[in-house]
XYZ file of C-alpha atoms in Angstrom:
660
model
C 88.192 101.976 99.295
C 86.750 104.815 97.167
C 83.289 103.971 95.744
C 81.311 106.208 93.395
C 77.671 105.766 92.356
C 76.638 107.509 89.123
C 72.888 108.372 89.320
C 70.579 110.312 87.028
C 69.157 112.596 89.710
C 70.313 112.307 93.322
C 67.928 115.153 94.270
C 64.778 113.087 93.587
C 62.916 110.728 95.951
C 62.007 107.879 93.533
C 62.646 104.282 94.541
C 65.824 103.850 92.477
C 67.376 106.964 93.987
C 66.346 105.936 97.523
C 67.891 102.535 96.968
C 71.221 104.009 95.825
C 71.346 106.524 98.695
C 70.506 103.794 101.222
C 73.296 101.556 99.985
C 75.745 104.463 99.808
C 74.971 105.288 103.444
C 75.512 101.719 104.486
C 78.903 101.574 102.769
C 80.001 105.008 104.077
C 80.690 103.501 107.512
C 83.824 101.788 106.191
C 84.470 103.291 102.781
C 84.805 106.695 101.085
C 81.539 107.050 99.139
C 80.482 109.660 96.606
C 77.159 109.919 94.694
C 77.576 111.640 91.342
C 74.304 113.082 90.059
C 74.313 113.635 86.269
C 71.495 116.179 86.529
C 70.613 118.750 89.233
C 67.344 120.635 89.242
C 67.003 121.417 92.968
C 69.069 123.204 95.605
C 68.738 120.419 98.155
C 68.249 116.680 97.808
C 64.759 115.434 98.641
C 66.439 112.811 100.812
C 69.398 113.998 102.847
C 72.374 111.679 102.266
C 73.760 109.731 105.210
C 76.772 111.043 107.123
C 79.946 110.461 105.063
C 78.194 110.416 101.677
C 79.090 113.323 99.388
C 76.890 114.346 96.507
C 78.292 116.140 93.425
C 76.561 117.011 90.140
C 77.708 117.152 86.516
C 74.985 119.316 84.879
C 73.501 122.163 86.930
C 70.022 122.841 85.443
C 68.569 124.936 88.263
C 66.849 128.188 87.411
C 69.344 130.926 86.770
C 72.210 128.473 86.044
C 72.839 129.468 82.470
C 76.070 127.837 81.360
C 74.696 124.280 81.308
C 71.089 125.189 80.394
C 72.212 127.249 77.413
C 74.987 124.962 76.182
C 74.210 124.176 72.544
C 75.518 120.607 73.024
C 72.213 119.869 74.776
C 70.548 120.001 71.360
C 72.681 117.157 69.925
C 71.609 113.612 70.776
C 73.943 111.393 72.784
C 76.401 109.352 70.779
C 76.291 106.604 73.417
C 72.690 106.169 74.618
C 70.311 104.523 72.025
C 67.236 106.610 71.330
C 65.057 103.561 72.077
C 65.889 103.625 75.783
C 63.296 105.115 78.056
C 65.366 107.984 79.417
C 67.415 108.657 76.265
C 65.665 112.031 75.786
C 67.516 113.334 78.773
C 70.946 112.572 77.377
C 72.813 114.653 74.848
C 76.322 115.436 73.632
C 76.703 117.619 76.747
C 75.985 114.789 79.149
C 78.324 112.546 77.189
C 81.141 115.100 77.455
C 80.564 115.828 81.140
C 80.430 112.154 82.059
C 83.491 111.278 80.023
C 85.518 114.097 81.558
C 84.503 113.127 85.076
C 84.948 109.330 84.717
C 88.362 109.584 83.035
C 89.634 111.733 85.892
C 88.002 109.797 88.744
C 90.315 108.086 91.214
C 87.624 105.758 92.588
C 88.485 102.069 92.848
C 84.815 101.072 92.256
C 82.488 102.982 89.919
C 78.792 102.023 89.698
C 76.367 103.124 86.945
C 72.858 102.884 88.396
C 70.795 102.751 85.160
C 71.206 101.326 81.693
C 72.332 104.725 80.424
C 74.833 105.304 83.214
C 76.122 101.751 83.161
C 76.925 102.342 79.480
C 78.896 105.472 80.466
C 80.834 103.539 83.128
C 81.551 100.697 80.742
C 82.868 103.068 78.118
C 84.830 105.721 80.106
C 85.663 104.546 83.626
C 89.407 104.109 84.126
C 90.636 100.594 83.255
C 92.027 100.142 86.804
C 88.630 100.864 88.378
C 86.151 98.081 88.991
C 83.182 98.874 86.739
C 79.724 97.806 87.917
C 76.202 98.335 86.597
C 73.343 98.512 89.119
C 70.060 98.122 87.195
C 66.708 98.680 88.827
C 64.632 98.261 85.663
C 63.342 94.830 84.790
C 64.688 93.365 81.577
C 61.082 92.376 80.725
C 60.334 96.113 80.253
C 62.421 96.072 77.087
C 61.614 94.275 73.884
C 64.210 91.740 72.646
C 65.435 94.251 70.081
C 65.759 97.018 72.671
C 67.508 94.622 75.064
C 70.127 93.826 72.398
C 70.872 97.508 71.911
C 70.911 98.236 75.637
C 73.176 95.290 76.597
C 75.593 96.063 73.759
C 76.994 99.046 75.628
C 77.775 97.077 78.795
C 80.413 94.685 77.516
C 83.324 96.225 79.492
C 81.599 96.073 82.867
C 83.039 93.721 85.435
C 79.598 92.800 86.814
C 75.940 93.754 86.755
C 73.891 93.967 89.960
C 70.088 93.606 89.894
C 67.657 93.678 92.860
C 66.123 90.203 92.599
C 67.028 86.654 91.628
C 64.233 86.633 89.018
C 65.724 89.694 87.330
C 69.196 88.110 87.496
C 67.871 85.088 85.605
C 66.218 87.301 83.008
C 69.325 89.390 82.394
C 71.512 86.278 82.283
C 69.124 84.696 79.817
C 69.330 87.857 77.657
C 73.050 87.202 77.352
C 75.255 90.163 78.270
C 78.253 90.695 75.958
C 81.680 89.830 77.248
C 80.351 87.184 79.652
C 79.621 89.851 82.259
C 78.527 88.224 85.551
C 75.092 89.082 86.983
C 74.469 89.226 90.735
C 71.200 89.463 92.660
C 71.520 92.185 95.337
C 68.292 93.211 97.093
C 67.896 96.917 97.772
C 69.099 98.302 101.060
C 66.491 99.505 103.589
C 67.788 101.630 106.475
C 66.833 100.982 110.070
C 63.529 102.784 110.855
C 63.731 105.701 113.243
C 60.217 105.171 114.622
C 58.538 102.543 116.728
C 57.037 99.682 114.628
C 53.345 99.525 113.806
C 51.138 98.392 116.646
C 48.385 96.838 114.513
C 45.601 99.093 115.806
C 45.419 101.323 112.729
C 42.630 101.083 110.164
C 44.736 102.170 107.226
C 45.901 100.242 104.132
C 48.858 102.028 102.546
C 50.713 101.945 99.186
C 53.562 104.069 97.854
C 55.110 104.523 94.449
C 54.891 106.490 91.235
C 51.392 106.751 89.773
C 52.246 104.961 86.525
C 50.368 102.225 84.611
C 52.562 99.284 85.716
C 51.783 99.944 89.390
C 48.082 99.095 88.692
C 46.660 101.239 91.437
C 43.312 100.935 89.645
C 43.253 97.307 90.734
C 44.065 98.327 94.325
C 41.289 100.928 94.406
C 38.726 98.511 92.989
C 39.756 95.830 95.475
C 39.535 98.264 98.358
C 35.990 99.148 97.340
C 35.093 95.589 98.340
C 36.770 96.133 101.726
C 34.750 99.315 102.335
C 31.483 97.455 101.698
C 32.195 95.358 104.821
C 34.449 97.708 106.810
C 33.616 101.371 106.103
C 35.908 102.500 108.945
C 39.055 101.530 106.954
C 41.036 103.888 104.672
C 43.383 103.467 101.741
C 46.204 105.980 101.372
C 48.379 106.036 98.250
C 51.573 108.121 98.360
C 53.083 109.212 95.056
C 52.830 111.416 92.002
C 52.763 110.604 88.298
C 50.784 110.655 85.028
C 48.007 108.401 86.344
C 46.884 110.883 89.056
C 43.904 112.210 87.090
C 42.596 108.803 86.068
C 42.927 107.445 89.592
C 41.185 110.505 91.013
C 38.346 109.882 88.568
C 38.118 106.222 89.539
C 37.866 107.158 93.219
C 35.005 109.541 92.422
C 33.310 106.987 90.174
C 33.270 104.382 92.997
C 32.169 106.937 95.642
C 35.325 106.335 97.622
C 36.300 109.925 98.217
C 35.872 109.422 101.988
C 37.902 106.232 102.022
C 40.670 106.468 99.349
C 43.160 109.342 99.490
C 45.870 110.185 96.990
C 48.466 111.624 99.347
C 51.033 112.980 96.899
C 54.776 112.266 97.374
C 56.806 112.284 100.587
C 60.569 111.594 100.642
C 60.575 109.591 103.890
C 57.592 107.421 104.731
C 58.664 105.371 107.709
C 56.401 107.297 110.088
C 53.541 106.809 107.654
C 54.184 103.089 107.399
C 54.295 102.761 111.182
C 50.903 104.486 111.379
C 49.286 102.021 108.956
C 48.145 98.424 109.387
C 48.687 96.774 105.967
C 51.036 97.521 103.020
C 49.697 96.875 99.538
C 51.286 96.415 96.109
C 49.406 95.586 92.881
C 52.203 95.951 90.279
C 52.312 94.113 86.975
C 56.091 93.968 87.361
C 58.498 95.180 90.060
C 62.285 95.127 89.992
C 62.389 94.664 93.798
C 59.600 96.278 95.764
C 61.497 98.776 97.890
C 58.355 100.346 99.345
C 57.121 96.927 100.448
C 60.464 96.148 102.127
C 60.342 99.556 103.872
C 56.888 98.733 105.129
C 58.070 95.369 106.405
C 60.927 97.030 108.278
C 58.219 99.060 110.096
C 56.319 95.891 111.086
C 53.570 95.771 108.429
C 52.289 92.621 106.738
C 52.167 92.905 102.958
C 49.469 92.048 100.413
C 51.098 91.970 96.951
C 50.692 90.558 93.545
C 53.048 87.733 92.680
C 54.391 89.796 89.780
C 57.710 89.157 87.967
C 60.553 90.537 90.015
C 61.092 91.031 93.740
C 57.760 90.725 95.568
C 57.551 86.910 95.425
C 61.079 86.778 96.872
C 60.437 89.107 99.825
C 56.810 88.201 100.621
C 56.332 84.684 102.028
C 52.689 83.831 101.409
C 50.822 83.223 104.688
C 53.893 83.955 106.790
C 54.770 87.646 106.500
C 52.056 88.588 104.023
C 49.809 87.347 101.241
C 50.436 86.926 97.486
C 47.753 87.079 94.794
C 47.744 86.683 91.034
C 48.457 89.723 88.863
C 45.428 91.768 87.691
C 42.957 89.832 89.847
C 40.713 92.264 91.695
C 38.703 89.557 93.466
C 41.751 87.722 94.749
C 43.351 90.936 95.978
C 40.171 92.042 97.706
C 39.893 88.656 99.444
C 43.526 88.883 100.692
C 42.872 92.401 102.075
C 39.686 91.280 103.792
C 41.500 88.329 105.359
C 44.002 90.621 107.105
C 41.467 93.305 107.898
C 39.171 90.796 109.665
C 41.858 88.667 111.391
C 43.708 90.919 113.815
C 45.882 88.224 115.397
C 47.024 86.973 111.971
C 47.747 90.579 110.912
C 49.857 91.162 114.013
C 51.734 87.865 113.679
C 52.538 88.460 110.033
C 53.616 91.983 110.831
C 56.070 90.771 113.461
C 57.425 88.153 111.018
C 57.694 90.783 108.260
C 59.760 93.024 110.531
C 62.096 90.075 111.333
C 62.436 88.964 107.710
C 63.193 92.517 106.569
C 66.387 92.536 108.606
C 67.920 90.789 105.621
C 67.713 94.156 103.814
C 69.332 96.173 106.621
C 72.437 98.350 106.095
C 75.030 96.028 107.576
C 73.770 92.982 105.662
C 73.386 94.978 102.451
C 76.835 96.566 102.693
C 78.412 93.152 103.321
C 76.564 91.635 100.388
C 77.737 94.448 98.068
C 81.326 94.061 99.261
C 81.004 90.363 98.372
C 79.989 91.365 94.862
C 83.061 93.580 94.644
C 85.341 90.756 95.762
C 83.775 88.293 93.343
C 84.020 90.746 90.444
C 87.665 91.424 91.209
C 88.448 87.728 91.255
C 86.524 87.256 88.006
C 88.498 90.087 86.471
C 91.811 88.495 87.458
C 90.755 85.107 86.201
C 88.877 86.070 83.090
C 90.346 89.171 81.416
C 92.428 87.972 78.412
C 94.705 91.043 78.408
C 95.504 90.725 82.093
C 96.429 87.061 81.676
C 98.754 87.588 78.740
C 102.321 87.140 79.986
C 105.528 88.530 78.580
C 108.789 86.745 79.487
C 112.037 88.690 79.464
C 115.683 87.788 78.770
C 118.538 90.259 79.129
C 121.194 89.558 76.482
C 124.918 90.112 77.075
C 124.953 93.241 74.978
C 122.182 94.801 77.130
C 119.291 94.107 74.716
C 116.068 93.030 76.419
C 114.181 90.281 74.547
C 110.413 90.284 75.273
C 108.511 87.111 74.427
C 104.743 87.009 74.368
C 102.731 83.957 75.402
C 98.996 83.491 75.946
C 97.769 84.456 72.463
C 96.293 81.386 70.896
C 95.728 82.527 67.326
C 98.329 83.754 64.878
C 98.265 87.536 64.758
C 100.021 90.118 62.643
C 98.792 93.284 64.392
C 100.180 92.841 67.930
C 102.358 95.539 69.448
C 103.916 96.176 72.838
C 103.410 99.718 74.013
C 105.927 101.081 76.572
C 104.640 104.079 78.518
C 107.025 106.109 80.680
C 105.938 107.009 84.155
C 106.000 110.742 84.890
C 106.615 111.403 81.179
C 107.469 114.931 80.173
C 104.926 116.931 78.192
C 104.893 115.710 74.622
C 106.890 112.525 75.396
C 105.258 109.739 73.407
C 104.962 106.000 74.218
C 107.317 103.612 72.475
C 105.650 101.000 70.214
C 107.441 97.732 69.475
C 106.066 95.342 66.822
C 105.678 91.722 67.932
C 107.031 89.276 65.369
C 106.689 85.465 65.293
C 109.471 83.896 67.371
C 111.577 81.651 65.171
C 111.996 78.112 66.421
C 110.205 78.615 69.724
C 106.884 77.028 68.830
C 103.605 78.348 67.423
C 101.809 81.462 68.671
C 104.895 82.919 70.342
C 106.029 86.413 69.497
C 109.160 88.496 70.158
C 110.060 92.134 70.491
C 113.473 93.654 71.161
C 114.487 96.664 73.213
C 117.980 97.698 72.189
C 120.230 99.445 74.725
C 119.919 102.780 73.029
C 118.853 106.005 74.779
C 117.142 107.016 71.520
C 114.714 104.125 72.135
C 114.107 104.273 75.895
C 115.168 107.300 77.918
C 115.997 106.884 81.581
C 113.007 106.075 83.768
C 110.440 103.373 84.523
C 108.391 102.067 81.597
C 105.130 100.129 81.978
C 104.673 97.439 79.345
C 101.250 97.197 77.647
C 99.864 94.901 74.926
C 97.962 96.433 72.045
C 95.775 93.837 70.319
C 93.972 96.428 68.151
C 90.723 95.619 70.006
C 90.649 98.511 72.458
C 93.002 100.333 74.780
C 96.392 98.711 75.310
C 96.360 96.726 78.596
C 99.211 96.143 81.016
C 100.801 92.669 80.878
C 102.063 90.380 83.576
C 105.643 89.095 83.623
C 106.440 85.556 82.786
C 109.952 84.282 83.416
C 112.587 86.956 84.020
C 115.971 85.649 82.857
C 118.509 88.206 84.121
C 121.641 86.099 83.734
C 122.883 88.364 80.934
C 122.722 91.413 83.203
C 126.386 92.228 83.659
C 128.443 94.437 81.394
C 126.374 97.413 80.396
C 125.828 98.519 76.845
C 128.237 101.333 76.134
C 128.086 103.649 73.122
C 130.183 106.599 72.046
C 128.583 108.943 74.580
C 126.340 106.886 76.806
C 126.015 103.880 79.081
C 122.683 102.061 79.326
C 121.326 99.571 81.849
C 117.900 97.954 81.359
C 116.287 95.904 84.118
C 112.875 94.216 83.732
C 110.953 93.512 86.949
C 107.458 92.864 88.339
C 105.787 95.870 89.988
C 103.913 95.653 93.272
C 100.642 95.349 91.312
C 102.069 92.353 89.411
C 102.647 94.045 86.037
C 105.815 94.169 83.891
C 108.040 97.264 84.095
C 111.380 98.117 82.465
C 113.737 100.243 84.560
C 116.342 102.038 82.466
C 119.386 104.102 83.317
C 121.347 106.209 80.785
C 124.672 107.810 81.682
C 127.632 109.186 79.730
C 129.713 107.512 82.448
C 128.621 105.242 85.218
C 130.455 104.199 88.447
C 129.168 100.823 89.619
C 129.684 100.046 93.329
C 130.534 96.368 93.636
C 131.491 96.231 97.313
C 130.824 98.470 100.290
C 131.937 97.622 103.833
C 132.913 99.284 107.111
C 135.963 98.421 109.177
C 137.490 100.260 112.132
C 135.626 103.514 111.462
C 136.527 103.462 107.730
C 134.050 103.033 104.844
C 135.661 101.026 101.989
C 134.375 101.154 98.419
C 135.234 99.122 95.324
C 133.764 99.378 91.874
C 134.082 99.696 88.135
C 133.920 102.775 85.903
C 131.925 102.344 82.665
C 132.352 104.650 79.714
C 136.079 105.189 80.405
C 139.060 103.783 82.275
C 141.700 105.407 84.517
C 144.930 104.660 82.658
C 147.581 106.852 84.256
C 145.029 109.113 85.960
C 144.408 108.837 89.718
C 140.832 107.885 90.803
C 139.090 110.528 92.887
C 136.008 110.227 95.094
C 133.951 113.455 95.197
C 131.636 114.090 98.156
C 128.947 116.742 97.800
C 126.627 117.918 100.542
C 123.063 117.619 99.172
C 121.108 120.837 98.799
C 124.111 123.112 99.240
C 125.891 125.141 96.563
C 129.477 124.243 97.343
C 132.228 122.273 95.510
C 132.497 119.481 98.134
C 135.790 117.750 98.794
C 137.928 115.029 97.123
C 139.469 111.820 98.322
C 142.163 109.981 96.239
C 141.863 106.289 95.550
C 143.559 103.405 93.786
C 143.197 101.724 90.380
C 145.111 99.135 88.324
C 144.883 101.446 85.335
C 141.767 99.809 83.988
C 138.151 100.509 84.934
C 138.515 99.334 88.546
C 138.719 101.697 91.504
C 138.831 101.521 95.313
C 138.531 104.126 98.071
C 138.886 104.158 101.841
C 136.868 106.971 103.355
C 137.386 107.641 107.093
C 133.961 108.300 108.606
C 135.571 111.038 110.728
C 136.169 113.082 107.531
C 132.445 113.392 107.024
C 131.698 113.783 110.731
C 133.977 116.806 110.866
C 131.965 118.423 108.066
C 128.678 118.165 110.010
C 127.120 121.628 110.346
C 123.524 120.849 111.325
C 121.995 117.872 113.080
C 121.415 115.860 109.931
C 123.024 115.910 106.480
C 123.079 113.840 103.293
C 126.187 113.457 101.110
C 126.178 112.183 97.486
C 129.205 110.323 96.100
C 130.758 110.731 92.635
C 133.814 109.102 90.960
C 136.175 110.933 88.635
C 139.703 111.051 87.319
C 142.319 113.650 88.269
C 142.521 116.474 85.745
C 139.227 115.343 84.140
C 136.113 117.493 84.771
C 133.677 114.601 84.035
C 132.459 112.718 87.103
C 130.145 109.707 87.370
C 127.525 109.237 90.037
C 128.257 106.186 92.157
C 125.420 103.671 92.223
C 124.402 100.051 91.953
C 122.601 99.384 88.688
C 124.092 96.065 87.564
C 122.100 93.748 89.819
C 118.946 91.729 89.502
C 117.776 93.215 92.819
C 114.950 95.687 92.123
C 114.679 97.209 95.580
C 118.377 97.952 96.133
C 117.612 100.452 98.894
C 115.973 97.837 101.140
C 118.105 94.796 100.281
C 121.602 96.255 100.475
C 121.689 97.697 103.977
C 124.898 98.791 105.730
C 125.678 99.365 109.435
C 126.088 102.698 111.148
C 129.609 103.911 111.874
C 129.750 105.769 115.198
C 132.313 108.579 115.321
C 133.121 109.955 118.821
C 133.527 113.687 118.887
C 135.056 114.190 122.296
C 132.593 116.982 122.965
C 128.836 116.740 122.569
C 126.941 113.943 120.860
C 128.759 111.264 118.824
C 128.049 111.307 115.065
C 126.446 108.484 113.074
C 127.744 107.872 109.533
C 125.665 105.455 107.435
C 126.080 104.562 103.728
C 122.790 103.760 101.948
C 121.233 103.513 98.491
C 118.623 106.045 97.380
C 115.333 105.122 95.692
C 117.200 105.667 92.424
C 119.825 103.040 93.493
C 122.578 105.665 93.868
C 125.039 105.521 96.816
C 124.857 108.291 99.428
C 125.861 108.760 103.036
C 123.722 109.976 105.958
C 125.583 111.942 108.652
C 123.684 112.852 111.812
C 124.027 113.371 115.532
C 123.334 110.219 117.556
C 120.081 110.469 119.479
C 120.172 109.868 123.228
């Protein structure tokens, strides 16, 4: 299937972006995956996407790219993203317009917004047929209750929300998403390391992440000062950039740790660095998952982490693959570090177990888990969407009118309409709106609409039936009972003949198929006997009277008059013809030809296309199949003559040379 991830900046190397790119790469083995970056500031991504993952961007903000950078819409705040959200300053009327244009045109079956802002975009503008998911890496505890209410309000049309930990899933569920949106815990994906695992001989404690207050690297540096007092040959290396860099540099100098603690700046891929270390450390106050810790575990490192809200307590098993300490407790964290520094066998054993446990975050497992979320969300959509479960039953009356009866609406309503949209509509052709009125004598909460057999109402074509409740976009409905017993005589007006057939499409939605003709020739019987094709039928819109019925055969795609064959009629609307297959075989010029059949009256220029409309069979082409008639030619290959119905249910004949 086609899956698209909408990200803020696919060219960065932060944890949220790494997590999305890792999952996209895992899914690309079996799906068509695209990462859509709302913003682009760099020529190349900091992390190269996996094979099969395509990256596209909506706003190009690189130096020298003037159209987007100078667009005045960047000065107008977003009409979708609340100003209280952390990244709202990045979003504007321009990002709204670009995202809306892209999402409305996207053909992806699954669209994923990977932040609160982008999940709101997906909820609002992704195509109704697409599965709409939100993948949130920010803990709900980061937001105040008032901010949560505003943030969640924009997510009501999502099919599901994915968060990286069970703790976060509980928090988001407790917050109460609108529309009863399901919340799934889905740990971040960690790719297979391309280096040998750590061997345990290093003397390096390592941490990685943005240098921001919630990471509490000040606690880590103070705890490591206790380690240095007993083991001056050990180092602490912290990889990352951020606003806390200056303060942390000052703390290192204050504690005289400039030969032991190193702020290493940011690197996009750290697996070789992890493999060269001995212990991974995390001192966060809160952590949505702990991607850097899981990456370290994949490389065979034991972890010392705070038991903060979020993912670390779910991925670190205390005393088995690492150690957990209370949040903001320098003494406890120092003691945990010293335990692993001084106990080499325990450090090695926990590292081996960490590597084994981290397989649960590998690409195959992660891709399978995400596919499970998609399946569950689809099932939930089928079972829970009110519009999709509304059914419309149909009855075809004797005069050709189609009666549509609505069930599944529990409360009395006065604003319900059925909206009929024509497939492949011509430019400017508008949908047809039919008011739903209470059905008299059929019980409470049942409504009716009527489609008269009038070409001024429905032109020829296929019309998808939608329900408009006034609460959003009209949604397609599913068919209830289809009573086609009245389908027989067509509705005939002064200059037209109309046939209307309701049926269930392959996707399970209600469709009306309509035909409009000034005259129509209905084939009622077709059979072959002794090399002759026999036809019987009825002419609607006229009768034959004293005129002789004529069958006109026209070679498709050729500008020529064709040839006529006389037939029989009782003088009414009935007709019959006997067409020798040899007559068509003699006309064969190439190796393969198609002939269309028309019925007319002698001395009357109006002819009617021969077809089969008056049947409750939707797929006439497949159901009504006729045998080949083999015509010997005496010289060369014999000729095959085969009557068949086209996709438009009209009768034609295929004439071709018989293959050896």
